[in-house]
Amino acid sequence: MLTSIRGLVAATVLAGTMLAAAPALAEETDPPADFTFTGYVTGVTDYRWRGLSYSGGDFAVQGSIQVNHSSGFYLGTWASSLEQDALDIYGSAEVDVYAGWSGEVTSGLTADAGLTWYTYPNGTFGTGNYLEPYASLSTAIGPATAKIGVNYAWSQAGLGNEDNVYVYGELGASIPDTPISLNAHLGYTDGALSPKRLTLTSTDGGFDYSVGATANLTKNLSIGVSYIGVDGASIDGFSNDTVVGSVKFAF
């Protein structure tokens, strides 16, 4: 989401013999458009979400498009290919729709809050769809950016009629005079989507974590690599620790 589409229109200056005696009109430029559009397409070696693989440890193609308003409100959709699950609950694709607001709530502190609808349009057994509100706060700490957030999904059919809470913290920083940035993430899930529950270890909550780096090759093209780990039993292609690479084209 690096490039915004903005409308810039130059005002026309009227001229002619009939207006020769009139004062010249100053050239004006319209302000940026209230709406902007951003998006990206990404290839990843493994679709990991909160530490667990939803592509069977295999390559996945993902993409997003978002419309943003100058007020801070936004609306978007995100999609990914999946590995066909054994029960055919999720099918081979995930399409998420989300909406929210982001903006500075006090000097140096940015809030982001909204609602995501996770959908699996070609799953044929039961339903995996569910809604999840989210909220986060982010700020600069010296040269780094810090973020804390919480996502809560109430009891729904797509979660086996149980609720789920996810809390997390993130740190990110750019290396001066290089196109490289570093990032770290630590999250904790409790409820229907706990990694310990999904790996049949226990019904307790569990942590996931990642550390990684991203390099901007051009204004729109970047590559990344992350090491990802998660609590629970280590199942190859699902919950084992792994390294994930990515290539992203933003527009």
mmCIF file of C-alpha atoms in Angstrom:
data_model
loop_
_atom_site.group_PDB
_atom_site.id
_atom_site.type_symbol
_atom_site.label_atom_id
_atom_site.label_comp_id
_atom_site.label_asym_id
_atom_site.label_seq_id
_atom_site.Cartn_x
_atom_site.Cartn_y
_atom_site.Cartn_z
ATOM 1 C CA MET A 1 0.000 0.000 0.000
ATOM 2 C CA LEU A 2 2.639 2.473 -0.983
ATOM 3 C CA THR A 3 1.089 4.506 -3.744
ATOM 4 C CA SER A 4 -1.963 6.702 -3.384
ATOM 5 C CA ILE A 5 -4.063 7.881 -6.311
ATOM 6 C CA ARG A 6 -4.748 11.547 -5.933
ATOM 7 C CA GLY A 7 -6.604 13.904 -8.191
ATOM 8 C CA LEU A 8 -4.625 17.018 -8.995
ATOM 9 C CA VAL A 9 -6.443 19.470 -11.284
ATOM 10 C CA ALA A 10 -4.929 22.770 -12.415
ATOM 11 C CA ALA A 11 -7.328 25.715 -12.617
ATOM 12 C CA THR A 12 -7.831 27.268 -16.050
ATOM 13 C CA VAL A 13 -6.707 30.857 -16.482
ATOM 14 C CA LEU A 14 -9.122 32.790 -18.665
ATOM 15 C CA ALA A 15 -7.566 34.967 -21.307
ATOM 16 C CA GLY A 16 -8.684 36.721 -24.447
ATOM 17 C CA THR A 17 -9.284 40.073 -25.979
ATOM 18 C CA MET A 18 -12.625 40.444 -24.233
ATOM 19 C CA LEU A 19 -10.883 40.007 -20.842
ATOM 20 C CA ALA A 20 -7.764 41.969 -21.657
ATOM 21 C CA ALA A 21 -8.624 44.669 -19.178
ATOM 22 C CA ALA A 22 -9.478 42.222 -16.380
ATOM 23 C CA PRO A 23 -6.872 41.324 -13.739
ATOM 24 C CA ALA A 24 -5.082 38.011 -14.321
ATOM 25 C CA LEU A 25 -6.404 35.073 -12.296
ATOM 26 C CA ALA A 26 -3.899 33.279 -10.070
ATOM 27 C CA GLU A 27 -3.293 29.647 -10.934
ATOM 28 C CA GLU A 28 -4.826 27.328 -8.388
ATOM 29 C CA THR A 29 -4.351 23.672 -7.603
ATOM 30 C CA ASP A 30 -7.143 21.560 -6.175
ATOM 31 C CA PRO A 31 -6.413 19.818 -2.871
ATOM 32 C CA PRO A 32 -5.786 16.067 -2.869
ATOM 33 C CA ALA A 33 -8.844 13.900 -3.438
ATOM 34 C CA ASP A 34 -10.777 12.812 -0.359
ATOM 35 C CA PHE A 35 -10.527 9.189 -1.498
ATOM 36 C CA THR A 36 -7.339 7.266 -2.266
ATOM 37 C CA PHE A 37 -6.807 3.657 -3.315
ATOM 38 C CA THR A 38 -3.982 1.342 -2.272
ATOM 39 C CA GLY A 39 -3.223 -2.320 -2.796
ATOM 40 C CA TYR A 40 -0.645 -5.023 -3.300
ATOM 41 C CA VAL A 41 -0.023 -8.532 -4.639
ATOM 42 C CA THR A 42 2.254 -10.888 -2.688
ATOM 43 C CA GLY A 43 3.727 -14.331 -3.152
ATOM 44 C CA VAL A 44 4.697 -16.134 0.081
ATOM 45 C CA THR A 45 6.433 -19.459 0.580
ATOM 46 C CA ASP A 46 3.894 -20.305 3.321
ATOM 47 C CA TYR A 47 0.690 -18.577 4.457
ATOM 48 C CA ARG A 48 1.214 -18.321 8.201
ATOM 49 C CA TRP A 49 -1.469 -16.634 10.314
ATOM 50 C CA ARG A 50 -0.863 -16.232 14.027
ATOM 51 C CA GLY A 51 1.876 -18.819 13.725
ATOM 52 C CA LEU A 52 -0.138 -21.559 11.966
ATOM 53 C CA SER A 53 -0.058 -22.483 8.281
ATOM 54 C CA TYR A 54 -3.214 -22.215 6.183
ATOM 55 C CA SER A 55 -1.478 -23.304 2.989
ATOM 56 C CA GLY A 56 -0.144 -26.650 4.170
ATOM 57 C CA GLY A 57 3.385 -25.260 4.337
ATOM 58 C CA ASP A 58 3.244 -24.488 0.608
ATOM 59 C CA PHE A 59 3.375 -21.370 -1.570
ATOM 60 C CA ALA A 60 0.385 -18.992 -1.510
ATOM 61 C CA VAL A 61 -0.676 -15.976 -3.555
ATOM 62 C CA GLN A 62 -2.247 -13.065 -1.691
ATOM 63 C CA GLY A 63 -3.587 -9.634 -2.544
ATOM 64 C CA SER A 64 -5.382 -6.649 -1.116
ATOM 65 C CA ILE A 65 -7.140 -3.486 -2.245
ATOM 66 C CA GLN A 66 -8.266 -0.699 0.055
ATOM 67 C CA VAL A 67 -10.100 2.604 -0.316
ATOM 68 C CA ASN A 68 -9.145 5.315 2.182
ATOM 69 C CA HIS A 69 -10.972 8.530 3.078
ATOM 70 C CA SER A 70 -9.244 11.671 4.285
ATOM 71 C CA SER A 71 -11.284 11.452 7.509
ATOM 72 C CA GLY A 72 -9.379 8.288 8.459
ATOM 73 C CA PHE A 73 -12.091 5.777 7.548
ATOM 74 C CA TYR A 74 -11.168 2.905 5.229
ATOM 75 C CA LEU A 75 -12.731 -0.146 3.571
ATOM 76 C CA GLY A 76 -10.858 -3.043 2.008
ATOM 77 C CA THR A 77 -10.635 -6.676 1.079
ATOM 78 C CA TRP A 78 -7.798 -9.193 1.351
ATOM 79 C CA ALA A 79 -7.567 -12.661 -0.215
ATOM 80 C CA SER A 80 -5.254 -15.668 -0.171
ATOM 81 C CA SER A 81 -5.035 -19.094 -1.718
ATOM 82 C CA LEU A 82 -5.255 -21.974 0.799
ATOM 83 C CA GLU A 83 -4.348 -25.629 1.008
ATOM 84 C CA GLN A 84 -7.542 -27.691 0.720
ATOM 85 C CA ASP A 85 -8.212 -28.857 4.287
ATOM 86 C CA ALA A 86 -9.203 -32.441 5.017
ATOM 87 C CA LEU A 87 -12.683 -31.544 6.283
ATOM 88 C CA ASP A 88 -13.245 -29.043 3.448
ATOM 89 C CA ILE A 89 -14.381 -26.342 5.870
ATOM 90 C CA TYR A 90 -12.153 -23.621 4.446
ATOM 91 C CA GLY A 91 -11.824 -24.806 0.855
ATOM 92 C CA SER A 92 -9.024 -23.388 -1.271
ATOM 93 C CA ALA A 93 -9.490 -19.638 -0.774
ATOM 94 C CA GLU A 94 -9.926 -17.046 1.946
ATOM 95 C CA VAL A 95 -11.524 -13.652 1.274
ATOM 96 C CA ASP A 96 -11.614 -11.136 4.119
ATOM 97 C CA VAL A 97 -13.616 -7.908 4.110
ATOM 98 C CA TYR A 98 -12.771 -5.213 6.643
ATOM 99 C CA ALA A 99 -13.625 -1.630 7.538
ATOM 100 C CA GLY A 100 -12.334 0.735 10.186
ATOM 101 C CA TRP A 101 -10.859 4.073 11.186
ATOM 102 C CA SER A 102 -7.255 5.069 11.799
ATOM 103 C CA GLY A 103 -5.896 8.387 13.005
ATOM 104 C CA GLU A 104 -3.906 10.271 15.594
ATOM 105 C CA VAL A 105 -5.800 10.445 18.883
ATOM 106 C CA THR A 106 -3.166 12.505 20.692
ATOM 107 C CA SER A 107 0.275 13.777 19.811
ATOM 108 C CA GLY A 108 2.412 10.835 18.701
ATOM 109 C CA LEU A 109 -0.241 8.180 19.354
ATOM 110 C CA THR A 110 -2.193 6.574 16.497
ATOM 111 C CA ALA A 111 -5.289 4.422 16.955
ATOM 112 C CA ASP A 112 -6.756 1.899 14.532
ATOM 113 C CA ALA A 113 -10.098 0.155 15.102
ATOM 114 C CA GLY A 114 -12.452 -1.810 12.899
ATOM 115 C CA LEU A 115 -14.151 -5.076 12.020
ATOM 116 C CA THR A 116 -13.017 -7.987 9.822
ATOM 117 C CA TRP A 117 -15.275 -10.615 8.241
ATOM 118 C CA TYR A 118 -13.275 -13.776 7.510
ATOM 119 C CA THR A 119 -14.925 -15.770 4.718
ATOM 120 C CA TYR A 120 -14.151 -19.062 2.934
ATOM 121 C CA PRO A 121 -16.344 -18.998 -0.187
ATOM 122 C CA ASN A 122 -15.674 -22.486 -1.578
ATOM 123 C CA GLY A 123 -15.643 -24.566 1.609
ATOM 124 C CA THR A 124 -18.426 -27.162 1.401
ATOM 125 C CA PHE A 125 -18.624 -28.633 4.917
ATOM 126 C CA GLY A 126 -20.175 -26.439 7.590
ATOM 127 C CA THR A 127 -18.938 -22.865 7.785
ATOM 128 C CA GLY A 128 -15.672 -21.254 8.744
ATOM 129 C CA ASN A 129 -16.909 -17.660 8.398
ATOM 130 C CA TYR A 130 -16.777 -15.349 11.408
ATOM 131 C CA LEU A 131 -16.577 -11.678 12.418
ATOM 132 C CA GLU A 132 -13.765 -10.192 14.504
ATOM 133 C CA PRO A 133 -13.484 -6.599 15.813
ATOM 134 C CA TYR A 134 -9.958 -5.226 16.317
ATOM 135 C CA ALA A 135 -8.226 -2.244 17.916
ATOM 136 C CA SER A 136 -4.610 -1.136 18.234
ATOM 137 C CA LEU A 137 -2.397 1.743 19.339
ATOM 138 C CA SER A 138 0.974 2.620 17.826
ATOM 139 C CA THR A 139 3.672 5.164 18.605
ATOM 140 C CA ALA A 140 7.314 5.964 17.953
ATOM 141 C CA ILE A 141 9.892 4.972 20.542
ATOM 142 C CA GLY A 142 13.128 6.581 19.474
ATOM 143 C CA PRO A 143 13.950 5.251 16.002
ATOM 144 C CA ALA A 144 11.476 2.350 16.352
ATOM 145 C CA THR A 145 7.717 2.034 15.981
ATOM 146 C CA ALA A 146 5.797 0.099 18.630
ATOM 147 C CA LYS A 147 2.272 -1.293 18.350
ATOM 148 C CA ILE A 148 -0.061 -3.145 20.713
ATOM 149 C CA GLY A 149 -3.436 -4.558 19.743
ATOM 150 C CA VAL A 150 -6.315 -6.831 20.585
ATOM 151 C CA ASN A 151 -8.761 -8.790 18.406
ATOM 152 C CA TYR A 152 -11.868 -10.359 19.893
ATOM 153 C CA ALA A 153 -14.339 -12.699 18.166
ATOM 154 C CA TRP A 154 -17.472 -13.537 20.097
ATOM 155 C CA SER A 155 -19.044 -17.021 20.014
ATOM 156 C CA GLN A 156 -20.068 -17.847 16.423
ATOM 157 C CA ALA A 157 -20.817 -20.948 14.334
ATOM 158 C CA GLY A 158 -17.586 -20.463 12.373
ATOM 159 C CA LEU A 159 -15.640 -20.779 15.642
ATOM 160 C CA GLY A 160 -17.476 -23.866 16.869
ATOM 161 C CA ASN A 161 -19.755 -21.658 18.983
ATOM 162 C CA GLU A 162 -16.850 -20.472 21.110
ATOM 163 C CA ASP A 163 -15.170 -17.092 21.417
ATOM 164 C CA ASN A 164 -11.545 -16.160 20.781
ATOM 165 C CA VAL A 165 -9.229 -13.366 21.896
ATOM 166 C CA TYR A 166 -5.872 -12.417 20.401
ATOM 167 C CA VAL A 167 -3.493 -9.864 21.938
ATOM 168 C CA TYR A 168 -0.169 -8.879 20.422
ATOM 169 C CA GLY A 169 2.748 -6.473 20.384
ATOM 170 C CA GLU A 170 5.023 -5.460 17.514
ATOM 171 C CA LEU A 171 8.258 -3.526 17.028
ATOM 172 C CA GLY A 172 9.652 -2.212 13.765
ATOM 173 C CA ALA A 173 12.622 -0.087 12.736
ATOM 174 C CA SER A 174 14.494 0.914 9.596
ATOM 175 C CA ILE A 175 18.249 0.560 9.307
ATOM 176 C CA PRO A 176 19.600 4.069 8.525
ATOM 177 C CA ASP A 177 20.930 4.659 5.012
ATOM 178 C CA THR A 178 19.668 1.269 3.796
ATOM 179 C CA PRO A 179 16.426 0.006 2.210
ATOM 180 C CA ILE A 180 16.122 -2.586 4.990
ATOM 181 C CA SER A 181 13.680 -2.595 7.905
ATOM 182 C CA LEU A 182 13.448 -5.045 10.813
ATOM 183 C CA ASN A 183 10.355 -6.266 12.632
ATOM 184 C CA ALA A 184 9.365 -8.450 15.576
ATOM 185 C CA HIS A 185 5.967 -9.781 16.668
ATOM 186 C CA LEU A 186 4.640 -11.579 19.750
ATOM 187 C CA GLY A 187 1.017 -12.696 20.046
ATOM 188 C CA TYR A 188 -1.153 -14.726 22.402
ATOM 189 C CA THR A 189 -4.365 -16.561 21.430
ATOM 190 C CA ASP A 190 -6.929 -17.877 23.898
ATOM 191 C CA GLY A 191 -10.127 -19.591 22.849
ATOM 192 C CA ALA A 192 -11.333 -21.381 19.738
ATOM 193 C CA LEU A 193 -8.210 -20.589 17.669
ATOM 194 C CA SER A 194 -5.553 -21.286 20.308
ATOM 195 C CA PRO A 195 -2.559 -23.036 18.694
ATOM 196 C CA LYS A 196 -2.489 -25.541 21.558
ATOM 197 C CA ARG A 197 -6.119 -26.407 20.908
ATOM 198 C CA LEU A 198 -5.697 -26.659 17.135
ATOM 199 C CA THR A 199 -2.675 -28.948 17.533
ATOM 200 C CA LEU A 200 -4.562 -31.083 20.092
ATOM 201 C CA THR A 201 -2.061 -30.293 22.852
ATOM 202 C CA SER A 202 -4.463 -28.801 25.410
ATOM 203 C CA THR A 203 -7.295 -26.290 25.711
ATOM 204 C CA ASP A 204 -4.930 -23.599 27.054
ATOM 205 C CA GLY A 205 -3.959 -20.449 25.203
ATOM 206 C CA GLY A 206 -0.694 -20.228 23.309
ATOM 207 C CA PHE A 207 1.908 -17.806 21.963
ATOM 208 C CA ASP A 208 3.161 -17.165 18.451
ATOM 209 C CA TYR A 209 6.180 -15.065 17.499
ATOM 210 C CA SER A 210 8.181 -13.904 14.507
ATOM 211 C CA VAL A 211 11.277 -11.881 13.658
ATOM 212 C CA GLY A 212 12.037 -10.714 10.170
ATOM 213 C CA ALA A 213 13.446 -8.214 7.714
ATOM 214 C CA THR A 214 12.150 -6.455 4.603
ATOM 215 C CA ALA A 215 14.151 -4.854 1.800
ATOM 216 C CA ASN A 216 12.672 -2.335 -0.647
ATOM 217 C CA LEU A 217 14.111 -3.047 -4.085
ATOM 218 C CA THR A 218 12.160 -0.262 -5.786
ATOM 219 C CA LYS A 219 9.382 2.120 -4.808
ATOM 220 C CA ASN A 220 6.796 -0.628 -5.347
ATOM 221 C CA LEU A 221 8.725 -3.904 -5.087
ATOM 222 C CA SER A 222 10.011 -5.449 -1.856
ATOM 223 C CA ILE A 223 11.201 -8.806 -0.549
ATOM 224 C CA GLY A 224 11.040 -10.169 2.967
ATOM 225 C CA VAL A 225 12.023 -13.069 5.179
ATOM 226 C CA SER A 226 10.707 -14.074 8.628
ATOM 227 C CA TYR A 227 11.346 -16.764 11.182
ATOM 228 C CA ILE A 228 8.014 -17.896 12.698
ATOM 229 C CA GLY A 229 7.292 -20.066 15.733
ATOM 230 C CA VAL A 230 4.191 -21.069 17.693
ATOM 231 C CA ASP A 231 3.184 -23.002 20.822
ATOM 232 C CA GLY A 232 1.615 -26.437 20.686
ATOM 233 C CA ALA A 233 2.666 -29.691 19.061
ATOM 234 C CA SER A 234 5.043 -29.301 16.125
ATOM 235 C CA ILE A 235 3.193 -30.608 13.054
ATOM 236 C CA ASP A 236 5.077 -30.409 9.767
ATOM 237 C CA GLY A 237 3.426 -28.000 7.348
ATOM 238 C CA PHE A 238 1.096 -26.613 10.022
ATOM 239 C CA SER A 239 2.652 -25.648 13.350
ATOM 240 C CA ASN A 240 6.365 -26.346 12.977
ATOM 241 C CA ASP A 241 8.831 -23.466 13.277
ATOM 242 C CA THR A 242 9.669 -22.224 9.812
ATOM 243 C CA VAL A 243 11.238 -19.530 7.663
ATOM 244 C CA VAL A 244 8.876 -17.711 5.290
ATOM 245 C CA GLY A 245 9.970 -15.656 2.301
ATOM 246 C CA SER A 246 7.867 -13.149 0.397
ATOM 247 C CA VAL A 247 7.852 -10.963 -2.702
ATOM 248 C CA LYS A 248 5.463 -8.001 -2.710
ATOM 249 C CA PHE A 249 4.382 -5.556 -5.395
ATOM 250 C CA ALA A 250 2.456 -2.558 -4.053
ATOM 251 C CA PHE A 251 0.420 -0.085 -6.077
#
